[in-house]
Short mmCIF file of C-alpha atoms in Angstrom, two decimals:
data_model
loop_
_atom_site.label_atom_id
_atom_site.label_comp_id
_atom_site.label_asym_id
_atom_site.label_seq_id
_atom_site.Cartn_x
_atom_site.Cartn_y
_atom_site.Cartn_z
CA MET A 15 108.29 -94.21 80.72
CA MET A 16 107.45 -97.73 79.60
CA THR A 17 110.56 -99.11 81.27
CA GLU A 18 109.46 -97.74 84.64
CA TYR A 19 105.73 -98.30 84.48
CA GLU A 20 103.54 -101.08 83.29
CA SER A 21 100.63 -99.91 81.16
CA THR A 22 97.31 -101.24 82.37
CA THR A 23 94.97 -103.23 80.24
CA PRO A 24 92.81 -101.03 78.01
CA PHE A 25 89.72 -101.06 80.20
CA ASP A 26 90.66 -100.13 83.71
CA TYR A 27 87.67 -98.98 85.69
CA ASP A 28 88.10 -95.26 85.10
CA SER A 29 89.76 -95.37 81.69
CA LEU A 30 86.81 -93.79 79.98
CA VAL A 31 88.12 -94.12 76.46
CA THR A 32 89.82 -97.41 75.82
CA PRO A 33 92.60 -97.80 73.24
CA VAL A 34 91.34 -100.85 71.40
CA TYR A 35 92.88 -102.56 68.42
CA ASP A 36 90.36 -105.23 67.46
CA HIS A 37 88.55 -104.00 64.33
CA ASN A 38 84.97 -104.50 65.58
CA VAL A 39 85.66 -102.99 68.97
CA GLN A 40 87.54 -100.09 67.39
CA ILE A 41 84.58 -99.33 65.13
CA PHE A 42 82.24 -99.30 68.12
CA THR A 43 84.57 -97.07 70.13
CA SER A 44 85.34 -94.54 67.41
CA HIS A 45 81.90 -94.33 65.80
CA PHE A 46 79.22 -95.20 68.35
CA VAL A 47 80.79 -94.21 71.68
CA PRO A 48 81.06 -90.47 70.83
CA VAL A 49 77.42 -90.42 69.73
CA LEU A 50 76.23 -92.26 72.84
CA TYR A 51 78.32 -90.06 75.13
CA SER A 52 76.84 -86.99 73.46
CA LEU A 53 73.28 -88.25 73.96
CA VAL A 54 73.97 -89.00 77.63
CA PHE A 55 75.45 -85.53 78.01
CA ILE A 56 72.47 -83.77 76.41
CA PHE A 57 69.69 -85.62 78.22
CA GLY A 58 71.60 -85.78 81.50
CA LEU A 59 72.30 -82.05 81.39
CA LEU A 60 68.67 -81.21 80.60
CA GLY A 61 67.14 -83.47 83.25
CA ASN A 62 69.50 -82.60 86.08
CA ALA A 63 69.50 -78.89 85.27
CA LEU A 64 65.69 -78.91 85.56
CA VAL A 65 65.95 -80.66 88.93
CA VAL A 66 68.38 -78.04 90.22
CA LEU A 67 66.26 -75.18 88.88
CA VAL A 68 63.00 -76.47 90.39
CA LEU A 69 64.59 -77.25 93.74
CA ILE A 70 66.19 -73.81 94.06
CA ARG A 71 63.43 -71.75 92.42
CA TYR A 72 60.33 -73.34 93.97
CA LYS A 73 61.08 -75.83 96.72
CA LYS A 74 63.68 -73.60 98.42
CA LEU A 75 65.54 -76.63 99.88
CA LYS A 76 63.34 -76.83 102.97
CA SER A 77 63.84 -80.53 103.72
CA MET A 78 66.55 -83.17 103.91
CA THR A 79 65.10 -84.84 100.82
CA ASP A 80 65.48 -81.63 98.82
CA ILE A 81 69.11 -81.34 99.95
CA TYR A 82 69.88 -84.88 98.82
CA LEU A 83 68.04 -84.47 95.49
CA LEU A 84 70.00 -81.30 94.79
CA ASN A 85 73.32 -82.99 95.56
CA LEU A 86 72.41 -86.04 93.47
CA ALA A 87 71.64 -83.76 90.53
CA LEU A 88 74.90 -81.86 91.06
CA SER A 89 76.89 -85.11 91.22
CA ASP A 90 75.27 -86.24 87.96
CA LEU A 91 76.10 -82.89 86.36
CA LEU A 92 79.67 -83.27 87.58
CA PHE A 93 79.76 -86.79 86.16
CA ILE A 94 78.59 -85.77 82.68
CA PHE A 95 80.67 -82.59 82.53
CA SER A 96 83.69 -84.50 81.26
CA LEU A 97 81.81 -86.65 78.72
CA PRO A 98 82.31 -84.32 75.70
CA PHE A 99 86.07 -84.54 76.23
CA TRP A 100 86.00 -88.33 76.44
CA ALA A 101 83.74 -88.41 73.38
CA TYR A 102 86.30 -86.44 71.38
CA SER A 103 89.08 -88.69 72.66
CA ALA A 104 87.13 -91.78 71.55
CA ALA A 105 86.61 -90.34 68.08
CA ASP A 106 90.19 -89.13 67.66
CA GLU A 107 92.72 -88.99 70.52
CA TRP A 108 93.40 -87.24 73.81
CA ILE A 109 94.63 -83.74 72.94
CA PHE A 110 93.98 -81.94 76.23
CA GLY A 111 97.23 -82.68 78.03
CA LYS A 112 98.27 -84.48 81.21
CA ALA A 113 96.77 -81.94 83.64
CA MET A 114 93.33 -82.12 82.01
CA CYS A 115 93.61 -85.90 81.91
CA LYS A 116 93.90 -85.95 85.69
CA ILE A 117 91.28 -83.23 86.22
CA PHE A 118 88.58 -84.80 84.05
CA ALA A 119 89.26 -88.31 85.33
CA GLY A 120 88.99 -86.91 88.88
CA ILE A 121 85.71 -85.18 88.00
CA TYR A 122 84.36 -88.42 86.58
CA GLN A 123 85.42 -90.40 89.64
CA ALA A 124 84.03 -87.86 92.10
CA GLY A 125 80.73 -87.81 90.21
CA PHE A 126 80.57 -91.60 90.23
CA PHE A 127 81.23 -91.97 93.96
CA SER A 128 79.07 -89.04 95.07
CA GLY A 129 76.17 -90.26 92.91
CA SER A 130 76.24 -93.64 94.66
CA PHE A 131 76.51 -91.99 98.08
CA PHE A 132 73.53 -89.69 97.53
CA ILE A 133 71.42 -92.59 96.29
CA ILE A 134 72.28 -94.27 99.59
CA LEU A 135 71.35 -91.14 101.57
CA LEU A 136 68.04 -90.77 99.70
CA THR A 137 67.25 -94.41 100.43
CA ILE A 138 68.01 -93.98 104.14
CA ASP A 139 65.95 -90.77 104.15
CA ARG A 140 62.93 -92.65 102.79
CA TYR A 141 63.53 -95.49 105.23
CA LEU A 142 63.48 -93.14 108.21
CA ALA A 143 60.41 -91.27 106.97
CA ILE A 144 58.33 -94.44 106.59
CA VAL A 145 59.74 -97.02 109.01
CA HIS A 146 60.74 -94.68 111.86
CA PRO A 147 58.50 -91.60 111.46
CA VAL A 148 58.84 -90.43 115.08
CA PHE A 149 62.63 -90.50 115.03
CA ALA A 150 62.57 -89.00 111.55
CA GLN A 151 61.00 -85.80 112.85
CA LYS A 152 64.22 -85.07 114.74
CA ALA A 153 66.72 -86.59 112.33
CA ARG A 154 65.40 -85.45 108.93
CA THR A 155 66.38 -81.79 109.18
CA VAL A 156 68.07 -79.47 106.72
CA VAL A 157 71.08 -79.12 109.04
CA TYR A 158 71.66 -82.87 109.16
CA GLY A 159 71.07 -83.03 105.42
CA ILE A 160 73.80 -80.46 104.76
CA LEU A 161 76.18 -82.12 107.23
CA THR A 162 75.78 -85.62 105.77
CA SER A 163 76.08 -84.17 102.25
CA LEU A 164 79.40 -82.56 103.12
CA ILE A 165 80.64 -85.86 104.54
CA ALA A 166 79.53 -87.68 101.38
CA TRP A 167 81.38 -85.20 99.16
CA PHE A 168 84.51 -85.49 101.31
CA VAL A 169 84.52 -89.28 101.09
CA ALA A 170 83.83 -89.16 97.33
CA LEU A 171 86.70 -86.75 96.70
CA SER A 172 89.03 -88.76 98.94
CA ALA A 173 88.18 -91.99 97.13
CA SER A 174 88.94 -90.29 93.80
CA VAL A 175 92.47 -89.22 94.74
CA PRO A 176 94.51 -92.49 94.58
CA GLU A 177 93.99 -93.20 90.88
CA LEU A 178 94.90 -89.62 89.96
CA LEU A 179 98.45 -90.39 91.03
CA PHE A 180 98.82 -92.99 88.26
CA LEU A 181 97.12 -91.26 85.34
CA GLN A 182 99.40 -90.54 82.39
CA VAL A 183 99.08 -89.38 78.79
CA GLU A 184 101.00 -91.61 76.40
CA LYS A 185 101.08 -92.37 72.69
CA GLN A 186 99.89 -95.82 71.69
CA HIS A 187 99.51 -96.75 68.02
CA GLU A 188 100.25 -93.15 67.02
CA LYS A 189 97.44 -91.77 69.22
CA CYS A 190 97.61 -90.12 72.64
CA THR A 191 95.57 -91.79 75.36
CA CYS A 192 94.70 -90.91 78.95
CA LEU A 193 95.33 -94.09 80.93
CA LEU A 194 96.45 -95.48 84.27
CA HIS A 195 100.11 -96.53 84.56
CA TYR A 196 100.98 -98.35 87.76
CA PRO A 197 104.55 -99.00 88.95
CA ILE A 198 105.59 -102.43 87.68
CA ALA A 199 106.46 -103.80 91.13
CA THR A 200 102.99 -103.10 92.56
CA ALA A 201 100.84 -102.90 89.41
CA LYS A 202 98.66 -105.93 90.13
CA VAL A 203 98.12 -105.00 93.78
CA TRP A 204 97.15 -101.41 92.99
CA LYS A 205 94.86 -102.43 90.17
CA GLN A 206 93.02 -105.03 92.25
CA PHE A 207 92.79 -102.74 95.27
CA LEU A 208 91.43 -99.69 93.43
CA ASN A 209 88.94 -101.57 91.25
CA SER A 210 87.76 -103.64 94.21
CA MET A 211 87.29 -100.43 96.22
CA MET A 212 85.15 -98.97 93.45
CA PHE A 213 83.11 -102.16 93.22
CA LEU A 214 82.58 -102.15 96.98
CA LEU A 215 81.71 -98.45 97.34
CA GLY A 216 79.85 -98.11 94.07
CA ILE A 217 77.86 -101.36 93.95
CA VAL A 218 78.03 -103.70 96.95
CA ILE A 219 77.38 -101.22 99.78
CA PRO A 220 74.66 -99.26 97.94
CA TRP A 221 72.94 -102.48 96.89
CA VAL A 222 72.94 -103.93 100.42
CA ILE A 223 71.52 -100.69 101.83
CA LEU A 224 68.91 -100.43 99.07
CA VAL A 225 67.72 -103.99 99.64
CA PHE A 226 67.56 -103.66 103.43
CA CYS A 227 65.80 -100.29 103.49
CA TYR A 228 63.31 -101.01 100.73
CA VAL A 229 62.39 -104.42 102.17
CA GLN A 230 61.54 -102.70 105.45
CA ILE A 231 59.61 -99.99 103.61
CA ILE A 232 57.60 -102.58 101.67
CA LYS A 233 56.69 -104.36 104.91
CA ILE A 234 55.26 -101.11 106.31
CA LEU A 235 53.41 -100.21 103.12
CA MET A 236 51.81 -103.67 102.86
CA ARG A 237 50.18 -103.39 106.28
CA ASP A 238 47.44 -101.18 104.90
CA MET A 239 47.51 -101.62 101.15
CA ASN A 240 45.91 -99.09 98.83
CA ARG A 241 46.42 -97.84 95.30
CA ARG A 242 48.92 -95.15 96.25
CA LYS A 243 51.04 -97.57 98.25
CA MET A 244 50.99 -100.12 95.44
CA LYS A 245 52.35 -97.41 93.17
CA ALA A 246 55.09 -96.69 95.70
CA ILE A 247 56.03 -100.39 95.87
CA ARG A 248 56.24 -100.60 92.08
CA LEU A 249 58.56 -97.58 92.10
CA ILE A 250 60.78 -99.31 94.66
CA PHE A 251 61.19 -102.33 92.40
CA VAL A 252 61.90 -100.08 89.43
CA ILE A 253 64.66 -98.27 91.37
CA MET A 254 66.30 -101.52 92.47
CA ILE A 255 66.07 -103.16 89.05
CA LEU A 256 67.43 -100.10 87.22
CA PHE A 257 70.31 -99.71 89.65
CA SER A 258 71.25 -103.37 89.09
CA LEU A 259 70.85 -103.32 85.31
CA LEU A 260 72.83 -100.11 84.85
CA TRP A 261 75.83 -100.77 87.08
CA MET A 262 76.16 -104.50 87.72
CA PRO A 263 77.16 -105.65 84.18
CA TYR A 264 79.93 -103.07 83.87
CA ASN A 265 81.36 -103.80 87.29
CA ILE A 266 81.32 -107.54 86.69
CA ALA A 267 83.16 -107.09 83.39
CA VAL A 268 85.76 -104.87 85.07
CA LEU A 269 86.29 -107.34 87.91
CA LEU A 270 86.82 -110.16 85.42
CA ASN A 271 89.56 -108.10 83.84
CA THR A 272 90.99 -106.95 87.16
CA PHE A 273 91.58 -110.49 88.41
CA ASP A 274 92.66 -111.77 84.99
CA GLY A 275 89.68 -114.07 84.66
CA LEU A 276 89.54 -113.98 80.88
CA CYS A 277 92.95 -112.57 80.02
CA ASN A 278 95.82 -114.05 78.10
CA GLN A 279 99.31 -114.42 79.46
CA ASP A 280 100.53 -111.36 77.56
CA GLY A 281 97.92 -109.17 79.23
CA GLY A 282 95.61 -108.89 76.21
CA CYS A 283 92.01 -109.72 76.97
CA SER A 284 89.45 -111.36 74.73
CA ASN A 285 87.73 -109.18 72.19
CA LYS A 286 84.32 -110.22 73.49
CA LEU A 287 85.15 -109.03 76.98
CA LEU A 288 86.62 -105.83 75.58
CA LEU A 289 83.45 -105.12 73.61
CA ALA A 290 81.32 -106.00 76.64
CA VAL A 291 83.20 -103.47 78.78
CA ASN A 292 82.72 -100.72 76.19
CA VAL A 293 78.99 -101.43 75.80
CA THR A 294 78.21 -101.81 79.50
CA GLN A 295 80.23 -98.69 80.27
CA VAL A 296 77.90 -96.57 78.14
CA ILE A 297 74.87 -98.25 79.73
CA ALA A 298 76.23 -97.46 83.20
CA MET A 299 76.76 -93.81 82.26
CA SER A 300 73.08 -93.45 81.35
CA HIS A 301 72.24 -93.47 85.07
CA CYS A 302 72.64 -89.70 85.15
CA CYS A 303 69.75 -89.43 82.65
CA ILE A 304 67.51 -91.77 84.64
CA ASN A 305 68.16 -90.47 88.17
CA PRO A 306 66.13 -87.25 87.67
CA VAL A 307 63.16 -89.35 86.50
CA ILE A 308 63.03 -91.95 89.26
CA TYR A 309 64.07 -89.68 92.14
CA ALA A 310 62.49 -86.32 91.27
CA PHE A 311 60.05 -86.31 88.36
CA VAL A 312 57.90 -89.09 89.84
CA GLY A 313 56.86 -86.81 92.72
CA GLU A 314 53.49 -85.11 92.15
CA LYS A 315 54.58 -81.89 93.82
CA PHE A 316 57.79 -81.78 91.82
CA ARG A 317 55.90 -82.32 88.55
CA ARG A 318 53.55 -79.50 89.52
CA HIS A 319 56.46 -77.12 90.01
CA LEU A 320 57.96 -78.31 86.73
CA CYS A 321 54.71 -77.54 84.89
CA ILE A 322 54.59 -74.06 86.42
CA LEU A 323 58.20 -73.49 85.39
CA TRP A 324 57.46 -74.65 81.86
CA GLN A 325 54.32 -72.51 81.57
CA LYS A 326 56.07 -69.43 82.86
CA TYR A 327 59.19 -69.49 80.71
CA MET A 328 57.57 -71.01 77.64
CA ALA A 329 54.83 -68.39 77.88
CA CYS A 330 57.42 -65.62 78.00
CA TYR A 331 59.11 -67.10 74.92
CA LEU A 332 55.82 -67.36 73.01
CA CYS A 333 54.89 -63.81 73.98
CA LYS A 334 58.10 -62.53 72.40
CA ILE A 335 57.42 -64.45 69.19
CA CYS A 336 53.67 -63.77 68.94
CA PRO A 337 52.86 -60.87 71.28
CA GLY A 338 49.40 -60.34 69.79
CA ARG A 339 48.25 -63.95 69.99
CA TYR A 340 49.53 -65.35 73.30
CA HIS A 341 48.64 -63.80 76.64
CA PRO A 342 49.25 -66.31 79.47
CA ASN A 343 47.71 -65.91 82.89
CA LEU A 344 50.86 -66.27 84.96
CA GLU A 345 49.06 -64.98 88.00
CA ARG A 346 46.74 -67.97 87.92
CA SER A 347 49.69 -70.33 87.67
CA THR A 348 51.35 -68.68 90.65
CA SER A 349 48.11 -68.89 92.63
CA TYR A 350 47.82 -72.56 91.75
CA SER A 351 51.28 -73.28 93.08
CA MET A 352 50.51 -71.49 96.33
CA THR A 353 47.27 -73.31 96.99
CA THR A 354 48.34 -76.77 95.94
CA SER A 355 51.89 -76.84 97.29
CA GLN A 356 50.60 -77.94 100.66
CA HIS A 357 49.23 -81.22 99.29
CA ASP A 358 52.31 -83.37 98.85
CA VAL A 359 51.04 -86.89 98.27
CA SER A 360 54.44 -88.58 98.40
CA THR A 361 55.03 -90.90 101.32
CA GLY A 362 58.74 -90.42 101.39
CA LEU A 363 58.93 -91.73 97.84
#
């Protein structure tokens, strides 16, 4: 195998668990990475599952925004689904075989791409609702929401396919790893092409669209400033800053490796860069915990539905534990949701 293929450097873009041999980096990877992956999995699963439950149970997917929020939550759930397996691999080694290596890497890639695409679609949805409200009445329909979502998933899955062709399971330093192995003759070209594609689709294009759309939205909101609009503008800056802080450091570190910016002649990269990639990778993964907060939980109507959901199911749980002490008025909660659901204060944000 090693005579036919050239093993990539330990931190290719989608090599989720990197085989590192520096002592400090190895300690971080084997001890801290599994814990951090587990935390991202738990909080990401909880937050996105609540988004899916509220959208399906209460909001009934009656708008384009609801369709995009649902798909963003599903893409985040898809993204984190493989994290327990990568956490185990970081702590020990890859024991799940070649087929699962390709499957889970594909799931991770599809979740990454689709998450970026649905953030783009949500941004455009807000842009149309605020900057072009007349056109938005015709364009922001459930049908168009489903159609564009299907296109986004198709592109995400298509973009995930190329790297699956090169994934292999191989023993290095007595441990099995799930890594990319490019053909020697075209290794550098493939590596630069695929990582550049991910940087372009995952960072550059979303960032350009975010900046353009939100600048136009801010211009509209500032025409007649009030407290609610100031809150919306602050949220815009939070979204843009978080997107940059979570994804930009990791992508920059990967690009430095991809184009051999800080690498030695033998292909081994500096330990500082290797540690930076591992740290920023975990930071980037935390986006699936933050997305439910900045895209769903900030909405007043969504929080109202979440409170009703909590009261209903928590009340049922408490009734089973203490049937003589806790008697919730679920009818009042239902009535509240019916009378207040018409007052959605969000302005596309």
